[in-house]
Amino acid sequence: MHAARPLKIVIASAGRRAHYIEWFRSALSSQGISGEIIAMEYRTTSPTFGLANRNMVAPAYNSPDYSDFIRDWVRAERPDLFLSLNDYENQIMSDGLADELRELGCKVAALSPFAQSVVLDKYRMAAVLAEHGLATPITHLGSHATLVKGERPQGRFVVKHRFGSGSRGLQVASGCDLEEAVTESARTAIGKHGTLDGGKVDNVVVQELLPGTEYGIDGMFSLDGSGSLLGVLARRKDVMRDGDTDIATTVSADRFVPAMSGLGDLLKPIGPIDVDFRETAEGRPDIIDINPRLGGGYPYCHRAGADLPAAIVRTLAGLEDEPSLLTYRFGVTTARREDFTVVHEDVDMPVGSR
């Protein structure tokens, strides 16, 4: 049975990932569901503004006006789903605002305060995952770099921001230059509240560099907050550029399902999350990062036949699950490319020619 009224889906802070706007619009059409995709950004030149059914300019997530604006807008518009692609916006959502919006009838793809505190802090995340039997590299604070170097002088290490988003501050270092890498990463590291914090080395974490292949995994969880895992999509990261996947190949997700199910039990995600794994020397996939949102790597599975946006809109519309939407072809290699979107056109300007 279709939704009693047209769906309203807000996709906030998509920025350059404007393809998500297109894919959600296509999902409504392909599933025969009436509705609109609303792009919410603080910049009127965001690429999403050229692709959505409707655009909404909102205060930036770190503005003092942000929470009041979102609360009032949701109360007036009554959207069905609020989905942000910005880690820091999701952090604000998880700190009480998401629950307020849910009371207004809007589903919000954001974690609980406990779960958000786990994924926000990579040092704490490693400890909590280990406590719950989920494999992850041993993680040290930047201030322990000397101790780590002493224990493994010939080792290779990953240095990254403790509270960072994406691959900011990421460096690979040997034992001899580990402390220098920590100091350098700390210069741009942010603190717990999302602002630069004076180069403190404990805003950086150190992990042993795992030698195996890296994988990006998308988990789709129930929108009811139960943590029920509905599907898992996987791709091998073949080529990286500036910390992002440039070329990837789809693979079977079977070996990642137990860990993703365990994350569902622990974090109770709502909707999609993006998790990075890397293999140990023994071939065991360890969790190295968790992004509680639609990630930048999902398109590799979309191009191989998955349609996660369609699975989401069907759920919102009250339709039966369609498992085929979360299946895809293995062995499909896809390369990232750039595109261009017209976001504004002055119709009063004359047409030019040579």
Coordinates of C-alpha atoms in Angstrom, one line a residue, residues 26-313:
S26 CA 14.8 8.2 -9.4
A27 CA 13.8 5.8 -6.5
L28 CA 10.5 7.6 -6.0
S29 CA 9.8 7.3 -9.7
S30 CA 10.8 3.7 -10.2
Q31 CA 8.8 2.5 -7.1
G32 CA 5.7 4.5 -8.2
I33 CA 5.8 6.6 -5.1
S34 CA 4.6 10.2 -5.0
G35 CA 6.9 12.6 -3.2
E36 CA 9.7 15.2 -3.3
I37 CA 13.4 15.3 -2.5
I38 CA 14.4 18.5 -0.7
A39 CA 18.0 19.6 -0.7
M40 CA 19.0 21.5 2.4
E41 CA 22.3 23.4 2.4
Y42 CA 23.7 26.6 3.8
R43 CA 25.3 27.5 0.4
T44 CA 23.0 28.5 -2.5
T45 CA 25.7 27.3 -4.9
S46 CA 25.7 23.7 -3.7
P47 CA 25.5 21.3 -6.6
T48 CA 22.4 19.7 -5.0
F49 CA 20.4 22.8 -5.7
G50 CA 20.4 22.1 -9.4
L51 CA 19.0 18.6 -9.0
A52 CA 16.4 18.5 -6.1
N53 CA 12.6 18.9 -6.4
R54 CA 12.9 21.7 -3.9
N55 CA 15.8 23.6 -2.2
M56 CA 16.0 25.0 1.3
V57 CA 18.7 27.3 2.6
A58 CA 19.4 26.6 6.2
P59 CA 22.0 27.9 8.7
A60 CA 25.2 26.0 8.9
Y61 CA 25.3 23.1 11.4
N62 CA 27.6 25.1 13.7
S63 CA 25.5 28.2 13.6
P64 CA 23.7 29.1 16.9
D65 CA 20.5 29.4 14.8
Y66 CA 20.7 25.9 13.4
S67 CA 18.7 23.9 15.9
D68 CA 15.9 26.3 16.2
F69 CA 15.6 26.6 12.4
I70 CA 15.5 22.9 11.9
R71 CA 13.0 22.3 14.7
D72 CA 10.7 25.0 13.3
W73 CA 11.0 23.9 9.7
V74 CA 10.3 20.3 10.5
R75 CA 7.3 21.3 12.6
A76 CA 5.9 23.3 9.7
E77 CA 6.8 20.9 6.8
R78 CA 6.5 17.5 8.5
P79 CA 9.0 15.6 6.4
D80 CA 9.1 11.8 6.5
L81 CA 12.9 11.5 6.6
F82 CA 15.9 13.7 7.5
L83 CA 19.2 12.4 6.2
S84 CA 22.4 14.3 6.5
L85 CA 25.7 13.4 4.7
N86 CA 27.8 15.6 7.1
D87 CA 29.4 13.9 10.2
Y88 CA 29.3 17.0 12.3
E89 CA 25.7 17.8 11.5
N90 CA 24.8 14.2 12.5
Q91 CA 26.7 14.8 15.8
I92 CA 24.4 17.8 16.5
M93 CA 21.4 15.7 15.5
S94 CA 22.4 12.9 17.9
D95 CA 22.6 15.3 20.8
G96 CA 18.9 15.5 21.4
L97 CA 17.7 17.3 18.3
A98 CA 17.0 14.0 16.4
D99 CA 14.7 12.8 19.2
E100 CA 12.8 16.1 19.1
L101 CA 12.3 15.7 15.3
R102 CA 11.2 12.1 15.8
E103 CA 8.5 13.3 18.2
L104 CA 7.2 15.4 15.3
G105 CA 6.9 12.3 13.1
C106 CA 10.1 12.7 11.2
K107 CA 12.5 9.7 10.9
V108 CA 16.1 10.9 11.4
A109 CA 19.1 8.8 10.2
A110 CA 21.2 9.7 13.3
L111 CA 22.6 7.7 16.2
S112 CA 21.8 7.9 19.9
P113 CA 24.1 10.0 22.1
F114 CA 25.9 6.9 23.3
A115 CA 26.4 5.4 19.8
Q116 CA 27.5 8.8 18.4
S117 CA 30.1 9.2 21.2
V118 CA 31.5 5.9 20.2
V119 CA 32.0 6.6 16.5
L120 CA 33.0 10.2 17.0
D121 CA 36.0 9.3 19.2
K122 CA 38.3 6.9 17.4
Y123 CA 40.2 6.1 20.6
R124 CA 37.0 5.2 22.4
M125 CA 35.6 3.4 19.4
A126 CA 38.5 1.0 19.3
A127 CA 38.0 0.2 23.0
V128 CA 34.2 -0.3 22.8
L129 CA 34.5 -2.5 19.7
A130 CA 37.1 -4.7 21.3
E131 CA 34.9 -5.0 24.4
H132 CA 32.0 -6.3 22.2
G133 CA 34.1 -8.8 20.3
L134 CA 34.4 -6.7 17.1
A135 CA 37.9 -6.9 15.6
T136 CA 39.7 -3.6 15.3
P137 CA 43.3 -2.5 15.4
I138 CA 44.9 -1.6 18.8
T139 CA 44.7 2.2 19.0
H140 CA 46.9 4.5 21.0
L141 CA 46.7 8.2 21.7
G142 CA 49.2 10.5 20.1
S143 CA 51.0 11.1 23.4
H144 CA 51.9 7.4 23.5
A145 CA 53.9 7.6 20.2
T146 CA 57.3 7.2 21.9
L147 CA 56.0 4.1 23.7
V148 CA 54.5 2.6 20.5
K149 CA 57.8 3.3 18.6
G150 CA 59.8 1.6 21.3
E151 CA 57.6 -1.5 21.2
R152 CA 57.7 -1.7 17.4
P153 CA 60.7 0.2 16.0
Q154 CA 60.4 -1.4 12.6
G155 CA 56.7 -1.0 12.4
R156 CA 54.5 1.0 10.0
F157 CA 51.7 3.1 11.5
V158 CA 48.6 5.0 10.6
V159 CA 48.2 8.5 12.2
K160 CA 44.9 10.2 12.0
H161 CA 42.6 12.7 13.7
R162 CA 40.9 11.3 16.8
F163 CA 37.7 13.2 16.2
G164 CA 38.1 13.7 12.5
S165 CA 35.8 13.2 9.5
G166 CA 36.9 11.3 6.4
S167 CA 40.6 11.1 6.0
R168 CA 41.7 14.4 7.4
G169 CA 45.1 14.4 9.0
L170 CA 45.8 10.9 7.7
Q171 CA 49.5 10.0 7.5
V172 CA 51.4 6.8 7.2
A173 CA 54.7 6.7 9.2
S174 CA 57.5 4.4 10.1
G175 CA 58.8 4.1 13.6
C176 CA 61.6 6.6 13.0
D177 CA 59.2 9.4 12.0
L178 CA 56.2 8.5 14.0
E179 CA 56.4 11.3 16.5
E180 CA 56.9 13.9 13.7
A181 CA 53.8 12.5 12.0
V182 CA 51.8 12.9 15.2
T183 CA 52.9 16.5 15.7
E184 CA 52.1 17.3 12.0
S185 CA 48.6 15.7 12.2
A186 CA 47.9 17.4 15.5
R187 CA 48.4 20.9 13.9
T188 CA 45.1 20.5 11.9
A189 CA 43.3 18.2 14.4
I190 CA 40.0 19.3 15.8
G191 CA 38.7 18.7 19.3
K192 CA 35.6 16.9 20.5
H193 CA 33.4 19.9 19.7
G194 CA 34.5 20.3 16.1
T195 CA 36.9 23.2 16.4
L196 CA 40.7 23.5 16.2
D197 CA 42.2 22.7 19.5
G198 CA 45.8 24.0 19.7
G199 CA 47.7 21.2 18.2
K200 CA 47.1 18.8 21.1
V201 CA 48.7 15.4 20.3
D202 CA 45.9 13.5 22.1
N203 CA 43.5 14.7 19.4
V204 CA 45.4 12.3 17.2
V205 CA 45.4 8.5 17.3
V206 CA 48.1 5.9 16.2
Q207 CA 47.3 2.5 14.9
E208 CA 49.5 -0.2 13.4
L209 CA 49.2 -0.2 9.6
L210 CA 47.4 -3.4 8.7
P211 CA 49.0 -5.0 5.6
G212 CA 46.0 -6.3 3.8
T213 CA 43.3 -5.1 1.4
E214 CA 40.9 -2.3 2.4
Y215 CA 37.1 -2.6 1.9
G216 CA 34.2 -0.2 2.1
I217 CA 31.0 -1.7 3.4
D218 CA 27.5 -0.2 3.5
G219 CA 25.0 -1.6 6.0
M220 CA 21.3 -0.9 5.6
F221 CA 19.5 -1.0 8.9
S222 CA 15.8 -0.8 9.8
L223 CA 14.4 2.7 10.1
D224 CA 12.6 1.8 13.3
G225 CA 15.7 2.0 15.5
S226 CA 15.8 -1.7 16.3
G227 CA 19.3 -2.2 14.8
S228 CA 17.9 -4.9 12.5
L229 CA 20.3 -5.5 9.6
L230 CA 18.5 -5.5 6.2
G231 CA 21.4 -5.8 3.8
V232 CA 25.1 -5.4 3.3
L233 CA 27.0 -4.1 0.3
A234 CA 30.8 -4.5 -0.2
R235 CA 33.5 -3.2 -2.5
R236 CA 37.3 -3.6 -2.6
K237 CA 39.2 -0.3 -2.6
D238 CA 41.5 -0.6 -5.6
V239 CA 42.9 3.0 -6.0
M240 CA 42.7 5.8 -3.4
R241 CA 43.3 9.5 -4.0
D242 CA 43.6 12.1 -1.2
G243 CA 42.0 9.6 1.2
D244 CA 38.9 8.9 -1.0
T245 CA 38.3 5.8 -3.1
D246 CA 38.9 6.5 -6.8
I247 CA 38.5 3.0 -8.2
A248 CA 36.7 0.1 -6.5
T249 CA 35.4 -3.4 -7.4
T250 CA 32.3 -5.0 -5.9
V251 CA 32.8 -8.2 -3.9
S252 CA 30.6 -10.6 -1.9
A253 CA 29.6 -9.1 1.5
D254 CA 29.3 -12.5 3.3
R255 CA 32.4 -12.3 5.3
F256 CA 31.4 -8.8 6.6
V257 CA 27.9 -9.7 7.7
P258 CA 28.7 -10.9 11.2
A259 CA 30.6 -7.7 12.1
M260 CA 27.8 -5.5 10.5
S261 CA 25.2 -7.4 12.5
G262 CA 27.3 -6.8 15.7
L263 CA 27.4 -3.1 14.9
G264 CA 23.6 -3.2 14.6
D265 CA 23.3 -4.7 18.1
L266 CA 25.8 -2.2 19.5
L267 CA 24.9 1.1 17.8
K268 CA 21.3 0.6 16.7
P269 CA 21.8 2.6 13.5
I270 CA 18.8 4.0 11.6
G271 CA 19.1 3.6 7.9
P272 CA 22.5 3.4 6.1
I273 CA 26.0 3.4 7.6
D274 CA 29.4 3.2 6.0
V275 CA 32.1 1.1 7.6
D276 CA 35.8 0.6 6.5
F277 CA 37.6 -2.7 7.0
R278 CA 41.2 -3.6 6.4
E279 CA 42.7 -7.1 6.5
T280 CA 45.4 -8.2 9.0
A281 CA 48.3 -10.3 7.9
E282 CA 46.2 -13.4 8.6
G283 CA 43.4 -12.1 6.4
R284 CA 40.9 -11.1 9.1
P285 CA 38.9 -8.0 8.3
D286 CA 39.2 -5.4 11.1
I287 CA 37.0 -2.4 11.5
I288 CA 39.1 0.8 11.0
D289 CA 36.4 3.5 10.7
I290 CA 32.6 3.9 11.1
N291 CA 30.6 6.7 9.3
P292 CA 27.0 6.7 10.5
R293 CA 25.6 7.9 7.2
L294 CA 25.5 7.3 3.5
G295 CA 29.1 7.2 2.5
G296 CA 31.1 8.3 -0.5
G297 CA 31.7 4.6 -1.5
Y298 CA 28.1 3.5 -2.0
P299 CA 28.0 4.6 -5.6
Y300 CA 30.3 1.7 -6.5
C301 CA 27.6 -0.8 -5.5
H302 CA 24.9 1.4 -7.0
R303 CA 26.6 1.1 -10.4
A304 CA 26.6 -2.7 -9.9
G305 CA 22.8 -2.9 -9.5
A306 CA 22.0 -2.0 -5.9
D307 CA 19.4 0.6 -5.2
L308 CA 19.6 1.5 -1.5
P309 CA 17.6 4.8 -2.0
A310 CA 14.7 2.7 -3.4
A311 CA 14.9 0.4 -0.4
I312 CA 14.6 3.4 1.8
V313 CA 11.7 5.0 0.0

